[in-house]
Tab-separated table of C-alpha atoms in Angstrom:
chain	number	residue	atom	x	y	z
A	1	LEU	CA	-8.652	-19.720	-22.675
A	2	GLN	CA	-7.808	-15.786	-24.376
A	3	ASN	CA	-9.479	-14.662	-20.579
A	4	TYR	CA	-7.145	-17.063	-18.822
A	5	ILE	CA	-4.586	-15.700	-20.418
A	6	THR	CA	-5.305	-11.903	-20.381
A	7	VAL	CA	-6.215	-11.914	-16.459
A	8	LEU	CA	-2.453	-13.785	-16.038
A	9	SER	CA	-0.693	-11.012	-17.726
A	10	ARG	CA	-2.677	-7.863	-16.349
A	11	PRO	CA	-0.559	-6.288	-13.945
A	12	ASP	CA	-2.515	-6.368	-11.072
A	13	PHE	CA	-2.759	-9.866	-10.868
A	14	LEU	CA	0.763	-10.568	-9.182
A	15	GLN	CA	0.497	-7.862	-6.756
A	16	THR	CA	-2.978	-8.907	-5.706
A	17	LEU	CA	-1.340	-12.816	-5.985
A	18	LYS	CA	1.227	-11.452	-3.757
A	19	ASN	CA	-1.438	-9.417	-1.547
A	20	THR	CA	-3.825	-12.270	-0.899
A	21	VAL	CA	-0.189	-15.315	-0.446
A	22	THR	CA	0.562	-12.204	2.370
A	23	TYR	CA	-3.148	-12.535	4.327
A	24	VAL	CA	-2.415	-16.632	4.239
A	25	VAL	CA	1.474	-15.860	5.806
A	26	TYR	CA	-0.188	-13.729	8.384
A	27	SER	CA	-2.884	-15.406	8.893
A	28	MET	CA	-1.265	-18.588	10.173
A	29	ILE	CA	1.124	-16.778	11.962
A	30	ILE	CA	-1.856	-14.820	14.234
A	31	GLY	CA	-5.133	-16.559	13.721
A	32	PHE	CA	-3.749	-20.021	13.523
A	33	PRO	CA	-2.471	-20.579	16.705
A	34	LEU	CA	-4.555	-18.413	19.130
A	35	PRO	CA	-7.796	-20.573	19.148
A	36	PHE	CA	-5.353	-22.818	20.293
A	37	ILE	CA	-3.984	-21.066	23.054
A	38	LEU	CA	-7.389	-19.845	24.654
A	39	ALA	CA	-8.151	-22.736	24.434
A	40	LEU	CA	-5.452	-24.031	26.377
A	41	ILE	CA	-6.292	-21.699	28.673
A	42	MET	CA	-10.498	-22.200	28.831
A	43	ASN	CA	-8.765	-26.143	29.316
A	44	GLU	CA	-6.899	-25.204	32.828
A	45	LEU	CA	-9.258	-22.820	34.150
A	46	VAL	CA	-11.099	-24.179	37.530
A	47	HIS	CA	-13.302	-21.029	37.882
A	48	PHE	CA	-15.383	-18.764	35.236
A	49	ARG	CA	-15.454	-21.352	32.939
A	50	LYS	CA	-18.441	-20.632	31.201
A	51	LEU	CA	-17.889	-16.630	31.473
A	52	THR	CA	-14.762	-17.471	29.501
A	53	ARG	CA	-16.263	-19.523	26.664
A	54	VAL	CA	-18.964	-16.906	26.001
A	55	LEU	CA	-16.620	-14.094	25.787
A	56	VAL	CA	-14.108	-16.169	23.601
A	57	TYR	CA	-17.091	-17.254	21.238
A	58	PHE	CA	-18.931	-13.694	21.416
A	59	PRO	CA	-16.908	-11.365	18.901
A	60	GLY	CA	-17.942	-14.654	15.859
A	61	VAL	CA	-21.027	-13.763	16.779
A	62	MET	CA	-20.960	-10.614	15.016
A	63	PRO	CA	-21.273	-10.998	10.655
A	64	ALA	CA	-18.376	-10.087	9.073
A	65	MET	CA	-19.264	-7.043	7.287
A	66	ALA	CA	-20.596	-5.357	11.411
A	67	THR	CA	-17.203	-6.332	12.782
A	68	SER	CA	-14.640	-4.978	9.465
A	69	LEU	CA	-17.257	-1.579	10.144
A	70	LEU	CA	-16.215	-1.702	13.672
A	71	TRP	CA	-12.617	-1.946	13.275
A	72	VAL	CA	-12.785	0.667	10.479
A	73	PHE	CA	-13.984	3.138	13.105
A	74	ILE	CA	-11.052	1.145	15.844
A	75	TYR	CA	-8.245	2.037	13.256
A	76	ASN	CA	-9.655	6.166	12.341
A	77	PRO	CA	-6.389	7.486	11.045
A	78	ALA	CA	-8.022	10.566	13.277
A	79	ALA	CA	-6.622	11.781	16.822
A	80	GLY	CA	-10.239	10.228	17.453
A	81	GLY	CA	-9.776	6.832	16.543
A	82	LEU	CA	-9.844	4.473	19.373
A	83	MET	CA	-6.471	2.568	18.400
A	84	ASN	CA	-5.045	6.390	17.686
A	85	MET	CA	-6.656	7.522	20.981
A	86	ILE	CA	-4.808	5.116	23.642
A	87	LEU	CA	-1.711	5.730	21.600
A	88	GLY	CA	-2.246	9.169	22.500
A	89	LYS	CA	-2.863	8.432	26.124
A	90	VAL	CA	1.439	7.576	26.301
A	91	GLY	CA	2.238	10.666	24.054
A	92	ILE	CA	2.237	8.780	20.300
A	93	ALA	CA	1.051	11.195	17.298
A	94	PRO	CA	-1.449	9.558	15.806
A	95	TYR	CA	-0.786	6.325	12.974
A	96	GLN	CA	-2.422	6.030	10.023
A	97	TRP	CA	-3.140	2.474	10.413
A	98	LEU	CA	-5.212	1.096	7.171
A	99	GLN	CA	-3.619	3.934	4.823
A	100	ASP	CA	-0.025	2.427	5.768
A	101	SER	CA	0.210	0.270	2.837
A	102	ARG	CA	3.798	-1.198	4.502
A	103	PHE	CA	0.872	-2.533	7.394
A	104	THR	CA	-2.739	-2.837	5.951
A	105	ILE	CA	-2.565	-5.837	5.499
A	106	LEU	CA	-1.440	-6.901	8.966
A	107	TRP	CA	-4.028	-4.810	10.440
A	108	ILE	CA	-7.000	-6.479	8.128
A	109	VAL	CA	-5.823	-10.028	9.387
A	110	ILE	CA	-6.194	-9.097	13.227
A	111	SER	CA	-9.549	-7.556	12.941
A	112	MET	CA	-10.649	-10.957	10.688
A	113	THR	CA	-8.504	-13.024	13.963
A	114	TRP	CA	-10.521	-11.049	16.409
A	115	ASN	CA	-13.553	-12.090	14.539
A	116	GLY	CA	-13.100	-15.724	13.937
A	117	CYS	CA	-11.038	-17.023	16.511
A	118	GLY	CA	-13.373	-17.687	18.539
A	119	GLY	CA	-15.030	-20.560	16.903
A	120	THR	CA	-12.752	-22.077	16.475
A	121	ALA	CA	-11.135	-21.928	19.909
A	122	LEU	CA	-14.220	-23.607	21.267
A	123	TYR	CA	-14.234	-26.657	18.743
A	124	TYR	CA	-10.430	-27.211	20.172
A	125	PHE	CA	-12.195	-26.798	23.717
A	126	ALA	CA	-14.511	-29.200	23.285
A	127	ALA	CA	-11.686	-32.338	21.915
A	128	MET	CA	-9.447	-31.558	25.011
A	129	GLN	CA	-12.259	-31.971	26.669
A	130	GLY	CA	-12.194	-35.876	25.334
A	131	ILE	CA	-8.829	-36.597	26.147
A	132	ASN	CA	-8.516	-38.745	28.841
A	133	ARG	CA	-7.629	-37.090	32.286
A	134	GLU	CA	-5.763	-40.496	33.114
A	135	LEU	CA	-2.791	-39.266	30.860
A	136	TYR	CA	-2.891	-35.656	32.641
A	137	GLU	CA	-2.447	-37.733	35.611
A	138	ALA	CA	0.247	-39.754	34.349
A	139	ALA	CA	2.403	-37.071	33.192
A	140	LEU	CA	2.486	-35.230	36.215
A	141	ILE	CA	3.501	-38.142	38.256
A	142	ASP	CA	5.903	-38.028	35.945
A	143	GLY	CA	7.282	-34.792	37.214
A	144	ALA	CA	5.658	-33.204	33.473
A	145	GLY	CA	5.219	-29.114	33.753
A	146	PHE	CA	2.382	-27.610	31.604
A	147	TRP	CA	3.856	-26.802	28.694
A	148	LYS	CA	5.598	-30.851	28.871
A	149	ARG	CA	1.853	-32.441	28.749
A	150	VAL	CA	0.519	-30.149	25.963
A	151	ARG	CA	3.606	-31.424	23.992
A	152	ILE	CA	3.273	-35.176	25.343
A	153	VAL	CA	-0.538	-35.387	25.250
A	154	THR	CA	-2.461	-32.885	23.859
A	155	LEU	CA	-0.822	-31.765	20.527
A	156	PRO	CA	-0.738	-35.269	19.881
A	157	TYR	CA	-4.054	-36.020	20.485
A	158	MET	CA	-5.188	-32.339	18.653
A	159	TYR	CA	-2.713	-33.420	15.741
A	160	GLY	CA	-5.293	-33.844	12.977
A	161	MET	CA	-7.814	-31.413	14.069
A	162	LEU	CA	-4.924	-28.934	13.662
A	163	ILE	CA	-4.897	-29.785	10.088
A	164	LEU	CA	-8.161	-30.152	9.503
A	165	PHE	CA	-8.278	-26.567	10.686
A	166	GLY	CA	-5.352	-24.904	9.729
A	167	VAL	CA	-6.294	-26.418	5.835
A	168	LYS	CA	-9.675	-24.685	6.535
A	169	GLN	CA	-8.130	-21.606	7.445
A	170	ILE	CA	-6.227	-21.373	4.428
A	171	ILE	CA	-8.701	-22.017	1.852
A	172	GLY	CA	-11.152	-19.341	3.766
A	173	VAL	CA	-8.506	-16.830	3.265
A	174	PHE	CA	-7.344	-17.424	0.126
A	175	ASN	CA	-11.024	-16.655	-0.483
A	176	VAL	CA	-11.158	-13.443	1.588
A	177	MET	CA	-12.487	-10.348	0.087
A	178	GLU	CA	-15.442	-8.920	2.063
A	179	GLN	CA	-13.642	-7.659	5.443
A	180	VAL	CA	-11.165	-6.095	2.245
A	181	LEU	CA	-13.960	-4.324	0.420
A	182	GLN	CA	-15.541	-3.197	3.766
A	183	MET	CA	-11.722	-1.587	5.103
A	184	THR	CA	-9.709	-0.615	2.765
A	185	GLY	CA	-11.477	-0.991	-0.686
A	186	GLY	CA	-8.425	-2.735	-1.841
A	187	GLY	CA	-6.271	0.253	-0.820
A	188	PRO	CA	-4.064	2.238	-0.423
A	189	ASN	CA	-2.532	2.210	-4.112
A	190	ASN	CA	-4.112	-2.027	-4.620
A	191	ALA	CA	-1.714	-2.436	-1.072
A	192	SER	CA	-4.851	-4.747	0.283
A	193	VAL	CA	-6.653	-6.277	-2.868
A	194	THR	CA	-6.936	-9.682	-2.825
A	195	LEU	CA	-7.874	-12.302	-5.499
A	196	GLY	CA	-11.438	-12.249	-4.074
A	197	LEU	CA	-11.541	-8.973	-4.584
A	198	LEU	CA	-10.509	-8.899	-7.449
A	199	ASN	CA	-12.505	-12.007	-8.649
A	200	TYR	CA	-15.231	-9.274	-7.354
A	201	ARG	CA	-14.842	-6.281	-9.302
A	202	TYR	CA	-14.318	-8.300	-12.297
A	203	ALA	CA	-17.942	-9.873	-11.790
A	204	PHE	CA	-19.869	-6.797	-11.078
A	205	GLU	CA	-17.978	-3.577	-11.941
A	206	ASN	CA	-18.613	-1.731	-14.838
A	207	GLY	CA	-22.149	-3.104	-15.323
A	208	GLY	CA	-20.200	-6.519	-15.623
A	209	LYS	CA	-18.357	-6.181	-18.915
A	210	ASN	CA	-15.142	-8.710	-16.803
A	211	ALA	CA	-17.477	-11.146	-15.907
A	212	GLN	CA	-15.692	-13.657	-18.179
A	213	TYR	CA	-12.614	-13.000	-16.414
A	214	ALA	CA	-14.308	-13.454	-13.185
A	215	LEU	CA	-15.173	-16.979	-14.162
A	216	ALA	CA	-11.878	-17.443	-15.499
A	217	LEU	CA	-10.089	-16.073	-12.174
A	218	GLY	CA	-12.043	-18.185	-10.351
A	219	VAL	CA	-11.064	-21.308	-11.781
A	220	MET	CA	-7.768	-20.542	-11.317
A	221	MET	CA	-8.411	-20.295	-7.733
A	222	PHE	CA	-10.195	-23.291	-7.480
A	223	ILE	CA	-6.919	-25.361	-8.724
A	224	GLY	CA	-4.594	-23.458	-6.760
A	225	LEU	CA	-6.626	-24.848	-3.942
């Protein structure tokens, strides 16, 4: 029990918990609707469907660590970083991207979404292909536009899958560690540390002297989910 008390009483725990919740919130705002929107677009396309599916899924082929390294270069704070080069084209000064503690988590979530949304989009697309086309035709006859067809036909059919993938995403983001370790190491000033990364530090840094805290934190994370 003392291990749990020690973990909870450490000054970095509450900040790390807050950061992790922020990751989840940003992910649900950005990463949850995007695959569904991509699936809707693919479902409505008449031409280039196969090419679109390949392009959507392509980022998911890359390992998470490789994707994180790629985005480190994209977010490079120097003038030669990709994002800063784009800003320079419109006359905006270079920005410190991952060094800006206010939005570090947001930039990391965007990179995670780019890497992970393609696979989920294909699942949604496959489910949409299973919807009876007569339902859409009946809605069209009744004068329903695109968004009304989505609301009265697609969403009711997809509701169970959306809930399942929403819960799956919350669990996955709650345990995020590799991307943060690669991109910021938890910085700046621990502004992007997650419970997963804190658990990693307890387990493997300092020669594993704090492994008991890693075990206690792991149990708490399991119970919390």
